[in-house]
Coordinates of C-alpha atoms in Angstrom, one line a residue:
X544 CA 33.4 186.3 -24.9
X545 CA 34.3 185.9 -28.6
X546 CA 32.5 189.1 -29.5
X547 CA 34.1 191.0 -26.6
X548 CA 37.6 189.7 -27.8
X549 CA 36.8 190.8 -31.3
X550 CA 35.7 194.3 -30.3
X551 CA 38.8 194.6 -28.1
X552 CA 41.0 193.5 -31.1
X553 CA 39.3 196.2 -33.2
X554 CA 40.0 198.8 -30.5
X555 CA 43.7 197.8 -30.4
X556 CA 43.9 197.8 -34.2
X557 CA 42.2 201.2 -34.6
X558 CA 39.2 199.8 -36.3
X559 CA 36.5 201.8 -34.6
X560 CA 33.9 201.3 -37.4
X561 CA 34.3 197.5 -37.2
X562 CA 34.0 197.7 -33.4
X563 CA 30.7 199.5 -33.7
X564 CA 29.5 197.1 -36.3
X565 CA 30.2 194.1 -34.1
X566 CA 28.5 195.8 -31.2
X567 CA 25.5 196.5 -33.4
X568 CA 25.5 192.8 -34.6
X569 CA 25.6 191.6 -31.0
X570 CA 22.5 193.7 -30.2
X571 CA 20.6 192.7 -33.4
X572 CA 21.2 189.0 -32.6
X573 CA 20.2 189.5 -29.0
X574 CA 23.6 188.6 -27.7
X575 CA 24.0 190.4 -24.4
X576 CA 26.6 193.1 -24.5
X577 CA 28.4 193.9 -21.3
X578 CA 30.4 196.7 -19.7
X579 CA 33.7 195.3 -21.1
X580 CA 32.3 195.0 -24.6
X581 CA 30.8 198.5 -24.7
X582 CA 33.9 200.1 -23.0
X583 CA 36.1 198.5 -25.7
X584 CA 33.9 200.1 -28.4
X585 CA 34.0 203.5 -26.7
X586 CA 37.8 203.2 -26.4
X587 CA 38.0 202.3 -30.1
X588 CA 36.1 205.5 -30.9
X589 CA 38.2 207.5 -28.5
X590 CA 41.4 206.4 -30.2
X591 CA 40.0 207.5 -33.5
X592 CA 38.9 210.8 -32.2
X593 CA 35.2 209.9 -32.7
X594 CA 33.8 211.3 -29.5
X595 CA 30.2 211.5 -30.9
X596 CA 30.1 207.8 -31.7
X597 CA 31.6 207.1 -28.3
X598 CA 28.8 209.2 -26.8
X599 CA 26.2 207.1 -28.6
X600 CA 27.5 203.9 -27.1
X601 CA 27.9 205.6 -23.7
X602 CA 24.3 206.9 -23.8
X603 CA 22.9 203.5 -24.8
X604 CA 24.8 201.9 -21.9
X605 CA 23.5 204.5 -19.4
X606 CA 19.9 203.8 -20.5
X607 CA 20.2 200.0 -20.6
X608 CA 20.8 197.3 -18.0
X609 CA 24.5 197.2 -19.0
X610 CA 25.3 200.2 -16.8
X611 CA 28.5 202.2 -16.6
X612 CA 31.6 201.9 -14.5
X613 CA 34.8 203.8 -14.0
X614 CA 36.5 202.2 -17.0
X615 CA 33.7 203.2 -19.3
X616 CA 33.7 206.7 -17.9
X617 CA 37.4 207.1 -18.3
X618 CA 37.1 206.0 -22.0
X619 CA 34.3 208.5 -22.6
X620 CA 36.1 211.4 -20.8
X621 CA 39.2 210.6 -22.8
X622 CA 37.2 210.7 -26.0
X623 CA 36.0 214.1 -25.0
X624 CA 39.4 215.3 -24.0
X625 CA 41.0 214.4 -27.3
X626 CA 38.4 216.5 -29.1
X627 CA 38.3 219.4 -26.6
X628 CA 34.7 218.6 -25.7
X629 CA 35.1 220.0 -22.2
X630 CA 31.4 220.4 -21.5
X631 CA 30.6 216.8 -22.3
X632 CA 33.7 215.7 -20.2
X633 CA 32.3 217.6 -17.3
X634 CA 28.8 216.1 -17.8
X635 CA 30.3 212.6 -17.7
X636 CA 32.0 213.5 -14.4
X637 CA 28.6 214.6 -13.1
X638 CA 27.0 211.4 -14.4
X639 CA 29.7 209.4 -12.5
X640 CA 28.8 211.3 -9.3
X641 CA 25.1 210.8 -9.7
X642 CA 25.5 207.1 -10.4
X643 CA 28.0 206.7 -7.5
X644 CA 30.7 205.6 -9.9
X645 CA 34.1 206.0 -8.2
X646 CA 35.6 209.4 -9.1
X647 CA 39.4 209.4 -9.4
X648 CA 42.1 211.8 -10.3
X649 CA 42.5 210.2 -13.8
X650 CA 38.9 211.2 -14.6
X651 CA 39.5 214.7 -13.5
X652 CA 42.8 214.9 -15.3
X653 CA 41.2 214.1 -18.7
X654 CA 38.3 216.5 -18.0
X655 CA 40.7 219.3 -17.1
X656 CA 42.7 218.5 -20.2
X657 CA 39.5 218.8 -22.3
X658 CA 39.0 222.2 -20.7
X659 CA 42.5 223.2 -21.7
X660 CA 42.0 222.1 -25.3
X661 CA 38.6 223.9 -25.4
X662 CA 40.0 227.1 -24.0
X663 CA 37.9 226.9 -20.8
X664 CA 40.3 227.9 -18.1
X665 CA 37.6 228.8 -15.6
X666 CA 36.0 225.3 -15.9
X667 CA 39.5 223.8 -15.5
X668 CA 40.0 225.6 -12.2
X669 CA 36.5 224.6 -11.0
X670 CA 37.4 221.0 -11.8
X671 CA 40.7 221.5 -10.0
X672 CA 38.7 222.6 -6.9
X673 CA 36.5 219.6 -7.3
X674 CA 39.5 217.3 -7.0
X675 CA 40.1 218.7 -3.5
X676 CA 36.4 218.6 -2.7
X677 CA 36.4 214.9 -3.4
X678 CA 39.5 214.4 -1.3
X679 CA 41.6 213.2 -4.2
X680 CA 45.3 213.8 -4.3
X681 CA 46.4 216.3 -6.9
X682 CA 49.2 215.0 -9.2
X683 CA 51.5 216.6 -11.7
X684 CA 49.2 215.9 -14.6
X685 CA 46.3 217.6 -12.8
X686 CA 48.2 220.8 -11.9
X687 CA 49.9 220.9 -15.3
X688 CA 46.7 220.7 -17.2
X689 CA 45.0 223.4 -15.1
X690 CA 48.1 225.7 -15.5
X691 CA 48.2 225.0 -19.2
X692 CA 44.5 225.9 -19.6
X693 CA 45.2 229.3 -17.9
X694 CA 48.3 229.9 -19.9
X695 CA 46.5 229.2 -23.2
X696 CA 43.9 231.8 -22.3
X697 CA 46.5 234.3 -21.0
X698 CA 45.0 234.1 -17.5
X699 CA 48.1 234.4 -15.3
X700 CA 46.5 236.0 -12.2

């Protein structure tokens, strides 16, 4: 609990390197990390725009007994979104579906925003269609991000 609280404090304080150091120390000392601890480390990286470091933690989680959940995936997709890493954001959505992690409109919103930042209007529209396919309710953010992706690429029709 103490390590989790310390990593969460690092996340809130923008100390992504310290968060990763603490997570590494936990693992070296065979202290069991959990979904909350790893999600906080991913969020710390996300807030600092360090999507690759977030991906390292996410990948370790996906291959360990810790496992991933909707909070972890939101943090990872948000890290991708901030860096315009649309392909990775889409891959995380696929991973969620494969692992039967609940897909929600927030996950799609961040992935569509990543497409917008990456200039991938076609992928943004595919994700918009996937929202309907999963019977999720579109919201203003979803539609705005998709429209913005098209607008940035001069795709009006």
